[in-house]
Structures are given as C-alpha cells and as structure tokens.
PDB file of C-alpha atoms in Angstrom:
ATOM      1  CA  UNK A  33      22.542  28.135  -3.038  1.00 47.00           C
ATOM      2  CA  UNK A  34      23.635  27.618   0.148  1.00 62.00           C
ATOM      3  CA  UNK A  35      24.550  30.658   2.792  1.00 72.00           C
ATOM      4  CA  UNK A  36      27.979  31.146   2.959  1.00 74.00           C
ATOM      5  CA  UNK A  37      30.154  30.439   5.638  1.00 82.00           C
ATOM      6  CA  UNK A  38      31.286  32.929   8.647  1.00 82.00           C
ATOM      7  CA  UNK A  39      34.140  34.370  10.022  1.00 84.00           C
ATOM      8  CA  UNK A  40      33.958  32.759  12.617  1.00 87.00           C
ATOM      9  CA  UNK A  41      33.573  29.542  10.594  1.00 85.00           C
ATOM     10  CA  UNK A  42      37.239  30.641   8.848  1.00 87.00           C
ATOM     11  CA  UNK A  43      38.855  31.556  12.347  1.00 86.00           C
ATOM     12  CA  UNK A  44      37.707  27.564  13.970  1.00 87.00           C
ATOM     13  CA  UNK A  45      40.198  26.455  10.677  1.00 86.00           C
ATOM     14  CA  UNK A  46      37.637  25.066   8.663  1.00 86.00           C
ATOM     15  CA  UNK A  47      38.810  23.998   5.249  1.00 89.00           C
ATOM     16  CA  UNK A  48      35.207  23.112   3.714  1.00 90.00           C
ATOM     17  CA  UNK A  49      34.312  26.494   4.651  1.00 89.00           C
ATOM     18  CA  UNK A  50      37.489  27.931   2.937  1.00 89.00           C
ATOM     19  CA  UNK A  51      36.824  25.863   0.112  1.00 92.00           C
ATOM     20  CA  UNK A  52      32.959  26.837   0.018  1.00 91.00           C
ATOM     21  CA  UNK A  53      33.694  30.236  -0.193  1.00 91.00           C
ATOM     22  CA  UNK A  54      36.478  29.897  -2.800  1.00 92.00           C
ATOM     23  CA  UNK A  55      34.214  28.182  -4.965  1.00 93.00           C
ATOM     24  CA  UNK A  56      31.076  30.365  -4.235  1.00 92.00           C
ATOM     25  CA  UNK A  57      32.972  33.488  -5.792  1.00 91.00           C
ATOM     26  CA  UNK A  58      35.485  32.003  -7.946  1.00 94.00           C
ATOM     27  CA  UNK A  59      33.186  33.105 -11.720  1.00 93.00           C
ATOM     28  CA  UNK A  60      31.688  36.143 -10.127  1.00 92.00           C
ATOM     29  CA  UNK A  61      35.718  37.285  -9.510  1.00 93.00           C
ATOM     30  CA  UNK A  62      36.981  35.968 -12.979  1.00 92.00           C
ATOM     31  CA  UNK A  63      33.938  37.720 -14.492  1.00 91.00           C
ATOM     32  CA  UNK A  64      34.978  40.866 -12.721  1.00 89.00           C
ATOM     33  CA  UNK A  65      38.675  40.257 -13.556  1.00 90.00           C
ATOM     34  CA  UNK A  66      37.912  40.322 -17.466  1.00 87.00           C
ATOM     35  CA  UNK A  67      36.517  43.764 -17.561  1.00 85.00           C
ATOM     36  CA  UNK A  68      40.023  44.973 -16.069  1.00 83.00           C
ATOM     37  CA  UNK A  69      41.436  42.901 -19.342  1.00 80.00           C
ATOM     38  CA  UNK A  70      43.141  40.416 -17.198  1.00 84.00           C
ATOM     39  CA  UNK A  71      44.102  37.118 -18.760  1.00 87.00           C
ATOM     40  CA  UNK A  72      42.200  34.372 -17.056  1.00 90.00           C
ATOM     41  CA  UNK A  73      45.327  32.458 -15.802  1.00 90.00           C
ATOM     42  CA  UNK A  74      46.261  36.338 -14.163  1.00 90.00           C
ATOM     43  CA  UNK A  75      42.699  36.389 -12.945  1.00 92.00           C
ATOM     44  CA  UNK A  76      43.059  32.921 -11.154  1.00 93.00           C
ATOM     45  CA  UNK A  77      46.497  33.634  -9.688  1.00 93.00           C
ATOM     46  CA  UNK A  78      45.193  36.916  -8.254  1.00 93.00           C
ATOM     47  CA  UNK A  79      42.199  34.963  -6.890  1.00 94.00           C
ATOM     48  CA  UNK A  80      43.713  32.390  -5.167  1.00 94.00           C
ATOM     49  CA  UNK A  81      46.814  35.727  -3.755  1.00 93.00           C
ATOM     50  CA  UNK A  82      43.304  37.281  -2.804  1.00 93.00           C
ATOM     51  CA  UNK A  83      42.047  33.802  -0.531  1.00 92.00           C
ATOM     52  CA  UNK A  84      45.726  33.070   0.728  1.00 92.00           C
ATOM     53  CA  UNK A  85      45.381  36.949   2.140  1.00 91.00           C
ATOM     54  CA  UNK A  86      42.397  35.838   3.487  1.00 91.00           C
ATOM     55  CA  UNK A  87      43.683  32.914   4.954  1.00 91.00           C
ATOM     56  CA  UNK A  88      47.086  34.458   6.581  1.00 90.00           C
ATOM     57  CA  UNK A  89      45.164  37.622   7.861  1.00 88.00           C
ATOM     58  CA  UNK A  90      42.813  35.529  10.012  1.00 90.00           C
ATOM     59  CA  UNK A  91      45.939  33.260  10.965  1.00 88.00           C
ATOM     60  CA  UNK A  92      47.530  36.043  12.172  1.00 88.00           C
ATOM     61  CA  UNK A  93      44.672  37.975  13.942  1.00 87.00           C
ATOM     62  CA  UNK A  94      44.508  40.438  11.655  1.00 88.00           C
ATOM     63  CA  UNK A  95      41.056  40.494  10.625  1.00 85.00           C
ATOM     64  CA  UNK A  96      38.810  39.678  14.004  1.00 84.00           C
ATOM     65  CA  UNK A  97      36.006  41.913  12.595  1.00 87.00           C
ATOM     66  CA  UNK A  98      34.149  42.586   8.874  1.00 82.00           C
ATOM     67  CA  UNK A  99      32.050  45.701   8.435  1.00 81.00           C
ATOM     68  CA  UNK A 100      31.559  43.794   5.285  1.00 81.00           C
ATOM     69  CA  UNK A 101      30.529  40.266   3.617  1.00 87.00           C
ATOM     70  CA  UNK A 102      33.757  38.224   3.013  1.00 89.00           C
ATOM     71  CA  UNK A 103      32.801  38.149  -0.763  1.00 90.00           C
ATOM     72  CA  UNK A 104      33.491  41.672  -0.777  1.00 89.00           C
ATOM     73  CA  UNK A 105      36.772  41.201   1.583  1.00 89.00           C
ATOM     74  CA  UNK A 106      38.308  38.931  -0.927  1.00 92.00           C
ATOM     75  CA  UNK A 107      37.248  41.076  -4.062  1.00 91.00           C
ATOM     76  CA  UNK A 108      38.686  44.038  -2.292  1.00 89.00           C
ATOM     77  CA  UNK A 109      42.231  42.573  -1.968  1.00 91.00           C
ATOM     78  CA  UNK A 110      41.343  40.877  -5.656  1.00 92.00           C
ATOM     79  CA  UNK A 111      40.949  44.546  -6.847  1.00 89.00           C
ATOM     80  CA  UNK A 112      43.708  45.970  -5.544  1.00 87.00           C
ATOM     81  CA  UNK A 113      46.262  42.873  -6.985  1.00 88.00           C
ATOM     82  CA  UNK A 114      44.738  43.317 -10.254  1.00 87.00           C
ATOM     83  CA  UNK A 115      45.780  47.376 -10.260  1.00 83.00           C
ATOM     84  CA  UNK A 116      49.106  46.161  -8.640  1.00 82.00           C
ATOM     85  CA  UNK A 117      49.503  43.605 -11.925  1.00 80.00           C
ATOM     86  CA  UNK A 118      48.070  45.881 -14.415  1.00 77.00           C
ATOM     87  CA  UNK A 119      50.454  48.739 -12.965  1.00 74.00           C
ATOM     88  CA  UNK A 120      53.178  46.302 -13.072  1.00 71.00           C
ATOM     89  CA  UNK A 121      52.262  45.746 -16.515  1.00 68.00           C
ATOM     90  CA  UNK A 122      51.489  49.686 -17.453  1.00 57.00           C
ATOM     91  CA  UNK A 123      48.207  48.836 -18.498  1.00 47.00           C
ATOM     92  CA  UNK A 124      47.080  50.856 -15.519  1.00 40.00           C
ATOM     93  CA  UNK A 125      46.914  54.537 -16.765  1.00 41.00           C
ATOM     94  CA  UNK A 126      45.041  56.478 -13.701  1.00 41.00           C
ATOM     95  CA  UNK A 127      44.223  60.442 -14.617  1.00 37.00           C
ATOM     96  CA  UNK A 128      43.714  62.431 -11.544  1.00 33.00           C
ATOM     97  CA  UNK A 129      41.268  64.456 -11.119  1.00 31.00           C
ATOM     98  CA  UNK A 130      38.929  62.409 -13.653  1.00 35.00           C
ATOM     99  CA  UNK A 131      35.813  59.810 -12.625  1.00 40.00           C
ATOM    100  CA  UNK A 132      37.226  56.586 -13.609  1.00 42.00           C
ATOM    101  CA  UNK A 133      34.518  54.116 -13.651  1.00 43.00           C
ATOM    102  CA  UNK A 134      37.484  51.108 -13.072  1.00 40.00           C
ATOM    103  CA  UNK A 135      37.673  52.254  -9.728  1.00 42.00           C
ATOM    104  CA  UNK A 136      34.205  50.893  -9.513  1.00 44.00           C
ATOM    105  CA  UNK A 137      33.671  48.551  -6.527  1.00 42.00           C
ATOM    106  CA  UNK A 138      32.434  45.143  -6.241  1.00 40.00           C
ATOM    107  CA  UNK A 139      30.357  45.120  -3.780  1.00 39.00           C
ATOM    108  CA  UNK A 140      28.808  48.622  -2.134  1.00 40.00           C
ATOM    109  CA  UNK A 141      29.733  47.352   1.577  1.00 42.00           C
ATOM    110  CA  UNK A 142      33.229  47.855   1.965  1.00 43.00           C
ATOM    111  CA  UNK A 143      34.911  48.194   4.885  1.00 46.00           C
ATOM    112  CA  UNK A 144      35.559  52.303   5.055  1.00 47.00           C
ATOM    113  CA  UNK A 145      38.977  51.643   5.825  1.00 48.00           C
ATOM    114  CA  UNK A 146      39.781  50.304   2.664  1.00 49.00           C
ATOM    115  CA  UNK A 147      38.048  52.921   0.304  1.00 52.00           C
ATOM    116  CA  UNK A 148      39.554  55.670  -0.712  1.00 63.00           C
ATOM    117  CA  UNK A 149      37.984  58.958  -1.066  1.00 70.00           C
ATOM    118  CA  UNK A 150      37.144  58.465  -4.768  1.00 69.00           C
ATOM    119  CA  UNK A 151      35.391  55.714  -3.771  1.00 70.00           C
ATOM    120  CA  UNK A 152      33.808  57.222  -0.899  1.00 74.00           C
ATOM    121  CA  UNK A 153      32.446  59.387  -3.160  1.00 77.00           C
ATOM    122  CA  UNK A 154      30.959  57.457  -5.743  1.00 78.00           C
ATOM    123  CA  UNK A 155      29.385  54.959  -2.644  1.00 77.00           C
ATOM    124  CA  UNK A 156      27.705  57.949  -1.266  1.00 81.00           C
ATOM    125  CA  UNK A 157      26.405  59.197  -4.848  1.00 83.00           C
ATOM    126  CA  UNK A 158      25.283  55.887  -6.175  1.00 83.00           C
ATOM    127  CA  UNK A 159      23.013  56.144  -3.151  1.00 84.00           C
ATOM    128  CA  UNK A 160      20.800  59.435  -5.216  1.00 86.00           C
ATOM    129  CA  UNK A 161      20.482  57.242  -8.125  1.00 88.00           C
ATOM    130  CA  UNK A 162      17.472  55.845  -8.835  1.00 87.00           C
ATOM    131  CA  UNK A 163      16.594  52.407  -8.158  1.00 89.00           C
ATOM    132  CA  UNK A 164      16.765  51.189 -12.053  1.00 89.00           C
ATOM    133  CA  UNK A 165      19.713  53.151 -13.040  1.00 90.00           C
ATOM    134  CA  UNK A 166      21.885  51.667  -9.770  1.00 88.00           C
ATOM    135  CA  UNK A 167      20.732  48.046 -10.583  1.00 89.00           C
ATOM    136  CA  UNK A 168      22.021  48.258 -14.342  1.00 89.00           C
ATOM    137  CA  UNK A 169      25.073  49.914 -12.937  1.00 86.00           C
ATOM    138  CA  UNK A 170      25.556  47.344 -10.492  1.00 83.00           C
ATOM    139  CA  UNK A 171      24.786  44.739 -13.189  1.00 85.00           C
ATOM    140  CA  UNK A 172      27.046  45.242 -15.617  1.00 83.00           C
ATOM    141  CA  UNK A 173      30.194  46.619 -13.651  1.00 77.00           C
ATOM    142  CA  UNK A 174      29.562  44.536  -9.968  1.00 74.00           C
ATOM    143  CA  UNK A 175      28.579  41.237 -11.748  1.00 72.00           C
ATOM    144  CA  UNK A 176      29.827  41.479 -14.750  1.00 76.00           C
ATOM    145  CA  UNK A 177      26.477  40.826 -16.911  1.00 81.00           C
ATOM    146  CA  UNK A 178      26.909  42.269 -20.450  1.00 86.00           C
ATOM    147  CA  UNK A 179      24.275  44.448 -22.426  1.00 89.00           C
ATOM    148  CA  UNK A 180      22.163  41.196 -24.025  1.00 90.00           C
ATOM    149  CA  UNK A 181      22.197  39.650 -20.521  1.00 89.00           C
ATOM    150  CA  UNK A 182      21.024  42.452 -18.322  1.00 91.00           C
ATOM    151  CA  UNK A 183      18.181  43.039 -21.366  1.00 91.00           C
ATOM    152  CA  UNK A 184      16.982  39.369 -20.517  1.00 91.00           C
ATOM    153  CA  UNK A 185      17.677  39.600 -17.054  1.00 90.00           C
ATOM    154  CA  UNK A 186      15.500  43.112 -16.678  1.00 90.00           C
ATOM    155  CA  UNK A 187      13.521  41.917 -19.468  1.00 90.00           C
ATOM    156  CA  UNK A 188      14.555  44.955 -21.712  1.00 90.00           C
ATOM    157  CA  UNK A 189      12.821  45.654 -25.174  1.00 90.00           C
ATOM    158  CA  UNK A 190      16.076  45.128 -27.173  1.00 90.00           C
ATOM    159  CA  UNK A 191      19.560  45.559 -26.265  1.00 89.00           C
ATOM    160  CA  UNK A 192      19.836  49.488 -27.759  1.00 90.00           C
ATOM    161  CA  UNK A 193      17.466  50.605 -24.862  1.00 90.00           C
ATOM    162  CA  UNK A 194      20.111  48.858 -22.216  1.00 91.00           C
ATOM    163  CA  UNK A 195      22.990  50.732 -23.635  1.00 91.00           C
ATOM    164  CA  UNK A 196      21.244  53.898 -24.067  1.00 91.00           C
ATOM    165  CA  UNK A 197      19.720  53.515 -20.044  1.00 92.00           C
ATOM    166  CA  UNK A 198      23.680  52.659 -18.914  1.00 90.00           C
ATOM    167  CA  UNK A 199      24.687  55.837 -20.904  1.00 88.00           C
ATOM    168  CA  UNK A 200      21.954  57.863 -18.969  1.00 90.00           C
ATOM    169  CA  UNK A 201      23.135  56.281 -15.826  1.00 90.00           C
ATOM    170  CA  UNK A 202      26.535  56.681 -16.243  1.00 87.00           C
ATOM    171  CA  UNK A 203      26.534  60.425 -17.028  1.00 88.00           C
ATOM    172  CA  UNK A 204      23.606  61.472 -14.322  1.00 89.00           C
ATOM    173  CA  UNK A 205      26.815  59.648 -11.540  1.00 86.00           C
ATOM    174  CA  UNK A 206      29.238  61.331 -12.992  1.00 85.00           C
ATOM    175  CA  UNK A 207      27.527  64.285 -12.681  1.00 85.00           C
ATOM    176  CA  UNK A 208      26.799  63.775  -9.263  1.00 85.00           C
ATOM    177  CA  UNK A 209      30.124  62.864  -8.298  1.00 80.00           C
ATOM    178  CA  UNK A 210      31.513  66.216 -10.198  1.00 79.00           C
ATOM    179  CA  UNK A 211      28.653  68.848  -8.993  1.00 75.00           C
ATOM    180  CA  UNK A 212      29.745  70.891  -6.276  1.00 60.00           C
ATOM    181  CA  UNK A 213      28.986  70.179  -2.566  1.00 58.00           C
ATOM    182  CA  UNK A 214      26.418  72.415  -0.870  1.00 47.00           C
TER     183      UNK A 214
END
C-alpha cells in the first residue's frame, strides 16, 4: 500500500493524486455506508458528493489546513450526506438525549470543528477504554469488519466471545459517556 497523497499534492491540481485517494477509500466508505443501510448506488453517489466537496473546497481556498488525515475529511462530509439522505428519506430517527452509536465516527481525528458535542464526548471517552475493547469498537463500527471477521482478525476463540466482548464494550462507553462529570 502506498502512502497517500497530501494536501498539498490536491492543492498543485493533481488528478492521480485525486484519483489515488478516491480509490484508496472507496470499500472502506461503502463498507461504512452499509451499516447506515444505504443502498450501494446511494453509497457511491454520496462518495463521489463527498470527493467533489473535496475537490471544490480546495478550489476555492477553503480548506488550506487539516487537523486531520483526508480519509477522515472525506468520510466526514460522507457522514454527514448519508444523515442528510437518510433524513431525506426518514430513515433517520435521532432521540435526544440518548447515546446513539450511528453517530459513531470514522476515524478518531476529526477536525474539532466539525464534531459536535456528542461526538466530542464519545472521542474523549473512547480514550478510558481499554486497549482491546477500543480496537473491537473501532473494528466493527470504523471499518466495518463483522463479528466472524474481527474473530479471525483478533484471532478470537469463536464468534460468541466477539459478540459478548462488543456487548461489554459497548455498555462500559455508554456508561462512560452517561456517568456524571466530576
């Protein structure tokens, strides 16, 4: 795997760079696109909105800087179109005041402009996991692995133990994120 190009590769206008990075992230997105129950034509179309973004906010000097990787740029205005679609489409049904694990970000990087205070929140508590339960977190909602294929990946017993661990996981962050600050 080669590294992937720069922003300031993107600004000189080159296209193999724009292409290199299209095609570098193009399964990881459509991976992360099915577990919002996007159709894959949707989750193509919202790709290539995400990269034309991209494209037009370095055109027009809107993004000089990244605080972040441009994977995680291009998810993050991925992300956002899918909610826009999926609102669009009322499959979006957000409950305030409740942990909603699809607001679950692709990347833990992000520019701290973009997040919003939900997300803050779960950034800074993933951080007091431990290092096992944040990896199969990370696993299963960042890249999109399923159960079978984080138990071969972490080279798991059987595939009862990764649900059960993911369970664990899932409820010691959410109790995190719900405790009360001290």
């Amino acid at each position: 795997m080669s590294k992937p190009p720069s922003l300031q590769l993107l600004k000189s206008g080159n296209q193999n760079a724009y292409k290199a990075l299209y095609d570098e992230n193009r399964d990881a997105f459509l991976a992360f696109a099915r577990k919002h129950r996007v159709t894959e034509d949707d989750a193509i179309d919202i790709y290539q909105e995400a990269h034309i973004v991209l494209y037009e906010n370095i055109v027009n000097g809107k993004l000089t800087k990244l605080n972040s990787s441009l994977k995680t740029y291009v998810f993050s205005i991925g992300k956002y179109k899918i909610y826009e679609r999926l609102r669009a489409s009322k499959k979006l049904v957000l409950v305030d005041n409740e942990f909603q694990m699809n607001q679950w970000d692709e990347e833990l990087e992000y520019d701290e402009t973009t997040l919003n205070n939900q997300q803050k929140l779960l950034k800074e508590q993933l951080k007091n996991l431990g290092e096992r339960c944040r990896n199969i977190l990370e696993l299963f909602y960042l890249d999109g692995l399923n159960i079978e294929e984080i138990r071969i990946k972490e080279k798991y017993g059987n595939a009862n133990t990764v649900k059960a661990q993911k369970s664990r996981c899932l409820k010691q962050l959410k109790t995190l994120i719900n405790s009360p600050k001290s």
